Amino acid sequence: LQDRLDYHNSKMGAEFTKGKAKFSIVFSEKYNTLTKARKREIQIKKWRRDKKEYLIKLYNKGISTIK
């Protein structure tokens, strides 16, 4: 996770990350396989912003996930 964050912050990633300010980790989940992690990432990316912000809020309170 830290390597991916460093990669994004080095401005070498996708076009989206190149023009943005420094990124920080506000939410994370652990998965046994890369396939499961990528599926979850895609699922969350499709959500509306308010749902993502709610997920982050719960994560910061120590509640792991919502569906």
mmCIF file with all atom_site columns, N, CA and C in Angstrom:
data_model
loop_
_atom_site.group_PDB
_atom_site.id
_atom_site.type_symbol
_atom_site.label_atom_id
_atom_site.label_alt_id
_atom_site.label_comp_id
_atom_site.label_asym_id
_atom_site.label_entity_id
_atom_site.label_seq_id
_atom_site.pdbx_PDB_ins_code
_atom_site.Cartn_x
_atom_site.Cartn_y
_atom_site.Cartn_z
_atom_site.occupancy
_atom_site.B_iso_or_equiv
_atom_site.pdbx_formal_charge
_atom_site.auth_seq_id
_atom_site.auth_comp_id
_atom_site.auth_asym_id
_atom_site.auth_atom_id
_atom_site.pdbx_PDB_model_num
ATOM 1   N N  . LEU A 1 1  ? 0.829   -1.188  0.000   1.00 0.00 ? 1  LEU A N  1
ATOM 2   C CA . LEU A 1 1  ? 0.000   0.000   0.000   1.00 0.00 ? 1  LEU A CA 1
ATOM 3   C C  . LEU A 1 1  ? 0.877   1.257   0.000   1.00 0.00 ? 1  LEU A C  1
ATOM 4   N N  . GLN A 1 2  ? 1.899   1.241   0.833   1.00 0.00 ? 2  GLN A N  1
ATOM 5   C CA . GLN A 1 2  ? 2.792   2.404   0.899   1.00 0.00 ? 2  GLN A CA 1
ATOM 6   C C  . GLN A 1 2  ? 3.528   2.596   -0.433  1.00 0.00 ? 2  GLN A C  1
ATOM 7   N N  . ASP A 1 3  ? 3.926   1.505   -1.075  1.00 0.00 ? 3  ASP A N  1
ATOM 8   C CA . ASP A 1 3  ? 4.600   1.613   -2.379  1.00 0.00 ? 3  ASP A CA 1
ATOM 9   C C  . ASP A 1 3  ? 3.687   2.253   -3.419  1.00 0.00 ? 3  ASP A C  1
ATOM 10  N N  . ARG A 1 4  ? 2.417   1.869   -3.400  1.00 0.00 ? 4  ARG A N  1
ATOM 11  C CA . ARG A 1 4  ? 1.468   2.430   -4.366  1.00 0.00 ? 4  ARG A CA 1
ATOM 12  C C  . ARG A 1 4  ? 1.259   3.920   -4.094  1.00 0.00 ? 4  ARG A C  1
ATOM 13  N N  . LEU A 1 5  ? 1.168   4.295   -2.837  1.00 0.00 ? 5  LEU A N  1
ATOM 14  C CA . LEU A 1 5  ? 1.027   5.699   -2.474  1.00 0.00 ? 5  LEU A CA 1
ATOM 15  C C  . LEU A 1 5  ? 2.250   6.493   -2.939  1.00 0.00 ? 5  LEU A C  1
ATOM 16  N N  . ASP A 1 6  ? 3.420   5.973   -2.692  1.00 0.00 ? 6  ASP A N  1
ATOM 17  C CA . ASP A 1 6  ? 4.654   6.638   -3.127  1.00 0.00 ? 6  ASP A CA 1
ATOM 18  C C  . ASP A 1 6  ? 4.688   6.787   -4.644  1.00 0.00 ? 6  ASP A C  1
ATOM 19  N N  . TYR A 1 7  ? 4.236   5.774   -5.353  1.00 0.00 ? 7  TYR A N  1
ATOM 20  C CA . TYR A 1 7  ? 4.199   5.810   -6.821  1.00 0.00 ? 7  TYR A CA 1
ATOM 21  C C  . TYR A 1 7  ? 3.272   6.926   -7.305  1.00 0.00 ? 7  TYR A C  1
ATOM 22  N N  . HIS A 1 8  ? 2.085   7.010   -6.721  1.00 0.00 ? 8  HIS A N  1
ATOM 23  C CA . HIS A 1 8  ? 1.146   8.065   -7.109  1.00 0.00 ? 8  HIS A CA 1
ATOM 24  C C  . HIS A 1 8  ? 1.715   9.447   -6.799  1.00 0.00 ? 8  HIS A C  1
ATOM 25  N N  . ASN A 1 9  ? 2.342   9.590   -5.656  1.00 0.00 ? 9  ASN A N  1
ATOM 26  C CA . ASN A 1 9  ? 2.881   10.887  -5.265  1.00 0.00 ? 9  ASN A CA 1
ATOM 27  C C  . ASN A 1 9  ? 4.130   11.274  -6.044  1.00 0.00 ? 9  ASN A C  1
ATOM 28  N N  . SER A 1 10 ? 4.730   10.341  -6.756  1.00 0.00 ? 10 SER A N  1
ATOM 29  C CA . SER A 1 10 ? 5.908   10.648  -7.568  1.00 0.00 ? 10 SER A CA 1
ATOM 30  C C  . SER A 1 10 ? 5.516   11.178  -8.945  1.00 0.00 ? 10 SER A C  1
ATOM 31  N N  . LYS A 1 11 ? 4.200   11.300  -9.203  1.00 0.00 ? 11 LYS A N  1
ATOM 32  C CA . LYS A 1 11 ? 3.659   11.812  -10.470 1.00 0.00 ? 11 LYS A CA 1
ATOM 33  C C  . LYS A 1 11 ? 3.966   10.901  -11.655 1.00 0.00 ? 11 LYS A C  1
ATOM 34  N N  . MET A 1 12 ? 4.179   9.612   -11.391 1.00 0.00 ? 12 MET A N  1
ATOM 35  C CA . MET A 1 12 ? 4.493   8.677   -12.462 1.00 0.00 ? 12 MET A CA 1
ATOM 36  C C  . MET A 1 12 ? 3.317   7.763   -12.786 1.00 0.00 ? 12 MET A C  1
ATOM 37  N N  . GLY A 1 13 ? 2.210   7.917   -12.121 1.00 0.00 ? 13 GLY A N  1
ATOM 38  C CA . GLY A 1 13 ? 1.071   7.034   -12.332 1.00 0.00 ? 13 GLY A CA 1
ATOM 39  C C  . GLY A 1 13 ? 0.213   7.474   -13.499 1.00 0.00 ? 13 GLY A C  1
ATOM 40  N N  . ALA A 1 14 ? -1.065  7.201   -13.389 1.00 0.00 ? 14 ALA A N  1
ATOM 41  C CA . ALA A 1 14 ? -2.030  7.544   -14.428 1.00 0.00 ? 14 ALA A CA 1
ATOM 42  C C  . ALA A 1 14 ? -2.151  9.060   -14.558 1.00 0.00 ? 14 ALA A C  1
ATOM 43  N N  . GLU A 1 15 ? -2.740  9.510   -15.652 1.00 0.00 ? 15 GLU A N  1
ATOM 44  C CA . GLU A 1 15 ? -2.922  10.937  -15.890 1.00 0.00 ? 15 GLU A CA 1
ATOM 45  C C  . GLU A 1 15 ? -3.647  11.609  -14.727 1.00 0.00 ? 15 GLU A C  1
ATOM 46  N N  . PHE A 1 16 ? -4.609  10.911  -14.135 1.00 0.00 ? 16 PHE A N  1
ATOM 47  C CA . PHE A 1 16 ? -5.359  11.476  -13.012 1.00 0.00 ? 16 PHE A CA 1
ATOM 48  C C  . PHE A 1 16 ? -4.434  11.868  -11.869 1.00 0.00 ? 16 PHE A C  1
ATOM 49  N N  . THR A 1 17 ? -3.444  11.042  -11.569 1.00 0.00 ? 17 THR A N  1
ATOM 50  C CA . THR A 1 17 ? -2.583  11.302  -10.419 1.00 0.00 ? 17 THR A CA 1
ATOM 51  C C  . THR A 1 17 ? -1.493  12.314  -10.719 1.00 0.00 ? 17 THR A C  1
ATOM 52  N N  . LYS A 1 18 ? -1.145  12.489  -11.980 1.00 0.00 ? 18 LYS A N  1
ATOM 53  C CA . LYS A 1 18 ? -0.039  13.384  -12.327 1.00 0.00 ? 18 LYS A CA 1
ATOM 54  C C  . LYS A 1 18 ? -0.330  14.839  -11.991 1.00 0.00 ? 18 LYS A C  1
ATOM 55  N N  . GLY A 1 19 ? -1.559  15.270  -12.170 1.00 0.00 ? 19 GLY A N  1
ATOM 56  C CA . GLY A 1 19 ? -1.882  16.672  -11.955 1.00 0.00 ? 19 GLY A CA 1
ATOM 57  C C  . GLY A 1 19 ? -2.433  16.995  -10.590 1.00 0.00 ? 19 GLY A C  1
ATOM 58  N N  . LYS A 1 20 ? -2.433  16.047  -9.694  1.00 0.00 ? 20 LYS A N  1
ATOM 59  C CA . LYS A 1 20 ? -3.029  16.251  -8.375  1.00 0.00 ? 20 LYS A CA 1
ATOM 60  C C  . LYS A 1 20 ? -1.964  16.526  -7.323  1.00 0.00 ? 20 LYS A C  1
ATOM 61  N N  . ALA A 1 21 ? -2.429  17.047  -6.197  1.00 0.00 ? 21 ALA A N  1
ATOM 62  C CA . ALA A 1 21 ? -1.544  17.276  -5.058  1.00 0.00 ? 21 ALA A CA 1
ATOM 63  C C  . ALA A 1 21 ? -1.171  15.932  -4.427  1.00 0.00 ? 21 ALA A C  1
ATOM 64  N N  . LYS A 1 22 ? -0.404  15.971  -3.385  1.00 0.00 ? 22 LYS A N  1
ATOM 65  C CA . LYS A 1 22 ? -0.002  14.745  -2.692  1.00 0.00 ? 22 LYS A CA 1
ATOM 66  C C  . LYS A 1 22 ? -1.218  13.983  -2.186  1.00 0.00 ? 22 LYS A C  1
ATOM 67  N N  . PHE A 1 23 ? -1.154  12.687  -2.319  1.00 0.00 ? 23 PHE A N  1
ATOM 68  C CA . PHE A 1 23 ? -2.217  11.812  -1.843  1.00 0.00 ? 23 PHE A CA 1
ATOM 69  C C  . PHE A 1 23 ? -1.872  11.312  -0.452  1.00 0.00 ? 23 PHE A C  1
ATOM 70  N N  . SER A 1 24 ? -2.903  10.933  0.303   1.00 0.00 ? 24 SER A N  1
ATOM 71  C CA . SER A 1 24 ? -2.698  10.305  1.603   1.00 0.00 ? 24 SER A CA 1
ATOM 72  C C  . SER A 1 24 ? -3.709  9.166   1.736   1.00 0.00 ? 24 SER A C  1
ATOM 73  N N  . ILE A 1 25 ? -3.420  8.227   2.606   1.00 0.00 ? 25 ILE A N  1
ATOM 74  C CA . ILE A 1 25 ? -4.301  7.082   2.806   1.00 0.00 ? 25 ILE A CA 1
ATOM 75  C C  . ILE A 1 25 ? -5.371  7.471   3.823   1.00 0.00 ? 25 ILE A C  1
ATOM 76  N N  . VAL A 1 26 ? -6.643  7.388   3.404   1.00 0.00 ? 26 VAL A N  1
ATOM 77  C CA . VAL A 1 26 ? -7.753  7.699   4.300   1.00 0.00 ? 26 VAL A CA 1
ATOM 78  C C  . VAL A 1 26 ? -8.609  6.475   4.576   1.00 0.00 ? 26 VAL A C  1
ATOM 79  N N  . PHE A 1 27 ? -8.356  5.395   3.836   1.00 0.00 ? 27 PHE A N  1
ATOM 80  C CA . PHE A 1 27 ? -9.144  4.182   3.984   1.00 0.00 ? 27 PHE A CA 1
ATOM 81  C C  . PHE A 1 27 ? -8.365  3.026   3.378   1.00 0.00 ? 27 PHE A C  1
ATOM 82  N N  . SER A 1 28 ? -8.431  1.862   4.019   1.00 0.00 ? 28 SER A N  1
ATOM 83  C CA . SER A 1 28 ? -7.830  0.668   3.427   1.00 0.00 ? 28 SER A CA 1
ATOM 84  C C  . SER A 1 28 ? -8.560  -0.571  3.932   1.00 0.00 ? 28 SER A C  1
ATOM 85  N N  . GLU A 1 29 ? -8.531  -1.602  3.117   1.00 0.00 ? 29 GLU A N  1
ATOM 86  C CA . GLU A 1 29 ? -9.069  -2.915  3.473   1.00 0.00 ? 29 GLU A CA 1
ATOM 87  C C  . GLU A 1 29 ? -8.039  -3.941  3.026   1.00 0.00 ? 29 GLU A C  1
ATOM 88  N N  . LYS A 1 30 ? -8.004  -5.062  3.695   1.00 0.00 ? 30 LYS A N  1
ATOM 89  C CA . LYS A 1 30 ? -7.057  -6.120  3.371   1.00 0.00 ? 30 LYS A CA 1
ATOM 90  C C  . LYS A 1 30 ? -7.786  -7.282  2.695   1.00 0.00 ? 30 LYS A C  1
ATOM 91  N N  . TYR A 1 31 ? -7.204  -7.802  1.619   1.00 0.00 ? 31 TYR A N  1
ATOM 92  C CA . TYR A 1 31 ? -7.771  -8.934  0.901   1.00 0.00 ? 31 TYR A CA 1
ATOM 93  C C  . TYR A 1 31 ? -6.695  -9.981  0.673   1.00 0.00 ? 31 TYR A C  1
ATOM 94  N N  . ASN A 1 32 ? -7.115  -11.244 0.551   1.00 0.00 ? 32 ASN A N  1
ATOM 95  C CA . ASN A 1 32 ? -6.174  -12.338 0.365   1.00 0.00 ? 32 ASN A CA 1
ATOM 96  C C  . ASN A 1 32 ? -5.619  -12.410 -1.044  1.00 0.00 ? 32 ASN A C  1
ATOM 97  N N  . THR A 1 33 ? -6.371  -11.895 -2.021  1.00 0.00 ? 33 THR A N  1
ATOM 98  C CA . THR A 1 33 ? -5.900  -11.945 -3.394  1.00 0.00 ? 33 THR A CA 1
ATOM 99  C C  . THR A 1 33 ? -6.008  -10.569 -4.046  1.00 0.00 ? 33 THR A C  1
ATOM 100 N N  . LEU A 1 34 ? -5.165  -10.334 -5.019  1.00 0.00 ? 34 LEU A N  1
ATOM 101 C CA . LEU A 1 34 ? -5.195  -9.094  -5.776  1.00 0.00 ? 34 LEU A CA 1
ATOM 102 C C  . LEU A 1 34 ? -6.514  -8.963  -6.535  1.00 0.00 ? 34 LEU A C  1
ATOM 103 N N  . THR A 1 35 ? -7.043  -10.066 -7.016  1.00 0.00 ? 35 THR A N  1
ATOM 104 C CA . THR A 1 35 ? -8.308  -10.057 -7.750  1.00 0.00 ? 35 THR A CA 1
ATOM 105 C C  . THR A 1 35 ? -9.437  -9.525  -6.878  1.00 0.00 ? 35 THR A C  1
ATOM 106 N N  . LYS A 1 36 ? -9.537  -10.022 -5.653  1.00 0.00 ? 36 LYS A N  1
ATOM 107 C CA . LYS A 1 36 ? -10.588 -9.559  -4.741  1.00 0.00 ? 36 LYS A CA 1
ATOM 108 C C  . LYS A 1 36 ? -10.398 -8.084  -4.391  1.00 0.00 ? 36 LYS A C  1
ATOM 109 N N  . ALA A 1 37 ? -9.168  -7.682  -4.183  1.00 0.00 ? 37 ALA A N  1
ATOM 110 C CA . ALA A 1 37 ? -8.881  -6.283  -3.852  1.00 0.00 ? 37 ALA A CA 1
ATOM 111 C C  . ALA A 1 37 ? -9.261  -5.364  -5.007  1.00 0.00 ? 37 ALA A C  1
ATOM 112 N N  . ARG A 1 38 ? -8.917  -5.748  -6.216  1.00 0.00 ? 38 ARG A N  1
ATOM 113 C CA . ARG A 1 38 ? -9.250  -4.919  -7.388  1.00 0.00 ? 38 ARG A CA 1
ATOM 114 C C  . ARG A 1 38 ? -10.758 -4.829  -7.607  1.00 0.00 ? 38 ARG A C  1
ATOM 115 N N  . LYS A 1 39 ? -11.471 -5.935  -7.398  1.00 0.00 ? 39 LYS A N  1
ATOM 116 C CA . LYS A 1 39 ? -12.937 -5.921  -7.534  1.00 0.00 ? 39 LYS A CA 1
ATOM 117 C C  . LYS A 1 39 ? -13.549 -4.943  -6.542  1.00 0.00 ? 39 LYS A C  1
ATOM 118 N N  . ARG A 1 40 ? -13.054 -4.965  -5.310  1.00 0.00 ? 40 ARG A N  1
ATOM 119 C CA . ARG A 1 40 ? -13.568 -4.058  -4.286  1.00 0.00 ? 40 ARG A CA 1
ATOM 120 C C  . ARG A 1 40 ? -13.224 -2.605  -4.632  1.00 0.00 ? 40 ARG A C  1
ATOM 121 N N  . GLU A 1 41 ? -12.030 -2.385  -5.134  1.00 0.00 ? 41 GLU A N  1
ATOM 122 C CA . GLU A 1 41 ? -11.621 -1.037  -5.529  1.00 0.00 ? 41 GLU A CA 1
ATOM 123 C C  . GLU A 1 41 ? -12.550 -0.493  -6.616  1.00 0.00 ? 41 GLU A C  1
ATOM 124 N N  . ILE A 1 42 ? -12.839 -1.302  -7.604  1.00 0.00 ? 42 ILE A N  1
ATOM 125 C CA . ILE A 1 42 ? -13.733 -0.897  -8.688  1.00 0.00 ? 42 ILE A CA 1
ATOM 126 C C  . ILE A 1 42 ? -15.128 -0.612  -8.145  1.00 0.00 ? 42 ILE A C  1
ATOM 127 N N  . GLN A 1 43 ? -15.593 -1.473  -7.223  1.00 0.00 ? 43 GLN A N  1
ATOM 128 C CA . GLN A 1 43 ? -16.908 -1.273  -6.622  1.00 0.00 ? 43 GLN A CA 1
ATOM 129 C C  . GLN A 1 43 ? -16.981 0.091   -5.925  1.00 0.00 ? 43 GLN A C  1
ATOM 130 N N  . ILE A 1 44 ? -15.989 0.402   -5.115  1.00 0.00 ? 44 ILE A N  1
ATOM 131 C CA . ILE A 1 44 ? -15.993 1.659   -4.366  1.00 0.00 ? 44 ILE A CA 1
ATOM 132 C C  . ILE A 1 44 ? -15.872 2.854   -5.308  1.00 0.00 ? 44 ILE A C  1
ATOM 133 N N  . LYS A 1 45 ? -15.066 2.746   -6.339  1.00 0.00 ? 45 LYS A N  1
ATOM 134 C CA . LYS A 1 45 ? -14.904 3.851   -7.288  1.00 0.00 ? 45 LYS A CA 1
ATOM 135 C C  . LYS A 1 45 ? -16.214 4.211   -7.983  1.00 0.00 ? 45 LYS A C  1
ATOM 136 N N  . LYS A 1 46 ? -17.126 3.263   -8.106  1.00 0.00 ? 46 LYS A N  1
ATOM 137 C CA . LYS A 1 46 ? -18.412 3.514   -8.765  1.00 0.00 ? 46 LYS A CA 1
ATOM 138 C C  . LYS A 1 46 ? -19.421 4.219   -7.850  1.00 0.00 ? 46 LYS A C  1
ATOM 139 N N  . TRP A 1 47 ? -19.138 4.248   -6.559  1.00 0.00 ? 47 TRP A N  1
ATOM 140 C CA . TRP A 1 47 ? -20.050 4.859   -5.596  1.00 0.00 ? 47 TRP A CA 1
ATOM 141 C C  . TRP A 1 47 ? -20.076 6.380   -5.748  1.00 0.00 ? 47 TRP A C  1
ATOM 142 N N  . ARG A 1 48 ? -21.170 6.983   -5.273  1.00 0.00 ? 48 ARG A N  1
ATOM 143 C CA . ARG A 1 48 ? -21.253 8.437   -5.192  1.00 0.00 ? 48 ARG A CA 1
ATOM 144 C C  . ARG A 1 48 ? -20.288 8.918   -4.110  1.00 0.00 ? 48 ARG A C  1
ATOM 145 N N  . ARG A 1 49 ? -19.892 10.163  -4.212  1.00 0.00 ? 49 ARG A N  1
ATOM 146 C CA . ARG A 1 49 ? -18.935 10.738  -3.266  1.00 0.00 ? 49 ARG A CA 1
ATOM 147 C C  . ARG A 1 49 ? -19.429 10.655  -1.822  1.00 0.00 ? 49 ARG A C  1
ATOM 148 N N  . ASP A 1 50 ? -20.709 10.929  -1.578  1.00 0.00 ? 50 ASP A N  1
ATOM 149 C CA . ASP A 1 50 ? -21.209 10.912  -0.208  1.00 0.00 ? 50 ASP A CA 1
ATOM 150 C C  . ASP A 1 50 ? -21.098 9.528   0.424   1.00 0.00 ? 50 ASP A C  1
ATOM 151 N N  . LYS A 1 51 ? -21.295 8.480   -0.359  1.00 0.00 ? 51 LYS A N  1
ATOM 152 C CA . LYS A 1 51 ? -21.165 7.120   0.169   1.00 0.00 ? 51 LYS A CA 1
ATOM 153 C C  . LYS A 1 51 ? -19.700 6.810   0.495   1.00 0.00 ? 51 LYS A C  1
ATOM 154 N N  . LYS A 1 52 ? -18.783 7.277   -0.346  1.00 0.00 ? 52 LYS A N  1
ATOM 155 C CA . LYS A 1 52 ? -17.354 7.087   -0.082  1.00 0.00 ? 52 LYS A CA 1
ATOM 156 C C  . LYS A 1 52 ? -16.936 7.821   1.187   1.00 0.00 ? 52 LYS A C  1
ATOM 157 N N  . GLU A 1 53 ? -17.439 9.046   1.354   1.00 0.00 ? 53 GLU A N  1
ATOM 158 C CA . GLU A 1 53 ? -17.098 9.816   2.547   1.00 0.00 ? 53 GLU A CA 1
ATOM 159 C C  . GLU A 1 53 ? -17.641 9.150   3.802   1.00 0.00 ? 53 GLU A C  1
ATOM 160 N N  . TYR A 1 54 ? -18.822 8.557   3.702   1.00 0.00 ? 54 TYR A N  1
ATOM 161 C CA . TYR A 1 54 ? -19.397 7.828   4.831   1.00 0.00 ? 54 TYR A CA 1
ATOM 162 C C  . TYR A 1 54 ? -18.541 6.605   5.176   1.00 0.00 ? 54 TYR A C  1
ATOM 163 N N  . LEU A 1 55 ? -18.060 5.899   4.168   1.00 0.00 ? 55 LEU A N  1
ATOM 164 C CA . LEU A 1 55 ? -17.179 4.753   4.383   1.00 0.00 ? 55 LEU A CA 1
ATOM 165 C C  . LEU A 1 55 ? -15.908 5.183   5.112   1.00 0.00 ? 55 LEU A C  1
ATOM 166 N N  . ILE A 1 56 ? -15.328 6.281   4.697   1.00 0.00 ? 56 ILE A N  1
ATOM 167 C CA . ILE A 1 56 ? -14.114 6.805   5.342   1.00 0.00 ? 56 ILE A CA 1
ATOM 168 C C  . ILE A 1 56 ? -14.409 7.175   6.791   1.00 0.00 ? 56 ILE A C  1
ATOM 169 N N  . LYS A 1 57 ? -15.552 7.796   7.023   1.00 0.00 ? 57 LYS A N  1
ATOM 170 C CA . LYS A 1 57 ? -15.949 8.184   8.378   1.00 0.00 ? 57 LYS A CA 1
ATOM 171 C C  . LYS A 1 57 ? -16.062 6.955   9.287   1.00 0.00 ? 57 LYS A C  1
ATOM 172 N N  . LEU A 1 58 ? -16.710 5.898   8.789   1.00 0.00 ? 58 LEU A N  1
ATOM 173 C CA . LEU A 1 58 ? -16.834 4.665   9.573   1.00 0.00 ? 58 LEU A CA 1
ATOM 174 C C  . LEU A 1 58 ? -15.465 4.036   9.826   1.00 0.00 ? 58 LEU A C  1
ATOM 175 N N  . TYR A 1 59 ? -14.624 4.026   8.808   1.00 0.00 ? 59 TYR A N  1
ATOM 176 C CA . TYR A 1 59 ? -13.276 3.467   8.931   1.00 0.00 ? 59 TYR A CA 1
ATOM 177 C C  . TYR A 1 59 ? -12.497 4.187   10.034  1.00 0.00 ? 59 TYR A C  1
ATOM 178 N N  . ASN A 1 60 ? -12.611 5.508   10.064  1.00 0.00 ? 60 ASN A N  1
ATOM 179 C CA . ASN A 1 60 ? -11.890 6.287   11.070  1.00 0.00 ? 60 ASN A CA 1
ATOM 180 C C  . ASN A 1 60 ? -12.449 6.082   12.476  1.00 0.00 ? 60 ASN A C  1
ATOM 181 N N  . LYS A 1 61 ? -13.673 5.595   12.564  1.00 0.00 ? 61 LYS A N  1
ATOM 182 C CA . LYS A 1 61 ? -14.263 5.279   13.864  1.00 0.00 ? 61 LYS A CA 1
ATOM 183 C C  . LYS A 1 61 ? -13.965 3.840   14.276  1.00 0.00 ? 61 LYS A C  1
ATOM 184 N N  . GLY A 1 62 ? -13.298 3.074   13.398  1.00 0.00 ? 62 GLY A N  1
ATOM 185 C CA . GLY A 1 62 ? -12.925 1.707   13.726  1.00 0.00 ? 62 GLY A CA 1
ATOM 186 C C  . GLY A 1 62 ? -13.906 0.663   13.239  1.00 0.00 ? 62 GLY A C  1
ATOM 187 N N  . ILE A 1 63 ? -14.900 1.079   12.438  1.00 0.00 ? 63 ILE A N  1
ATOM 188 C CA . ILE A 1 63 ? -15.841 0.124   11.848  1.00 0.00 ? 63 ILE A CA 1
ATOM 189 C C  . ILE A 1 63 ? -15.286 -0.240  10.482  1.00 0.00 ? 63 ILE A C  1
ATOM 190 N N  . SER A 1 64 ? -15.038 -1.523  10.241  1.00 0.00 ? 64 SER A N  1
ATOM 191 C CA . SER A 1 64 ? -14.254 -1.926  9.068   1.00 0.00 ? 64 SER A CA 1
ATOM 192 C C  . SER A 1 64 ? -14.896 -1.638  7.725   1.00 0.00 ? 64 SER A C  1
ATOM 193 N N  . THR A 1 65 ? -16.093 -2.141  7.429   1.00 0.00 ? 65 THR A N  1
ATOM 194 C CA . THR A 1 65 ? -16.642 -1.943  6.095   1.00 0.00 ? 65 THR A CA 1
ATOM 195 C C  . THR A 1 65 ? -18.163 -1.847  6.103   1.00 0.00 ? 65 THR A C  1
ATOM 196 N N  . ILE A 1 66 ? -18.679 -1.308  5.011   1.00 0.00 ? 66 ILE A N  1
ATOM 197 C CA . ILE A 1 66 ? -20.116 -1.334  4.723   1.00 0.00 ? 66 ILE A CA 1
ATOM 198 C C  . ILE A 1 66 ? -20.267 -1.890  3.323   1.00 0.00 ? 66 ILE A C  1
ATOM 199 N N  . LYS A 1 67 ? -21.420 -2.357  2.969   1.00 0.00 ? 67 LYS A N  1
ATOM 200 C CA . LYS A 1 67 ? -21.652 -2.884  1.612   1.00 0.00 ? 67 LYS A CA 1
ATOM 201 C C  . LYS A 1 67 ? -22.738 -2.084  0.945   1.00 0.00 ? 67 LYS A C  1
#
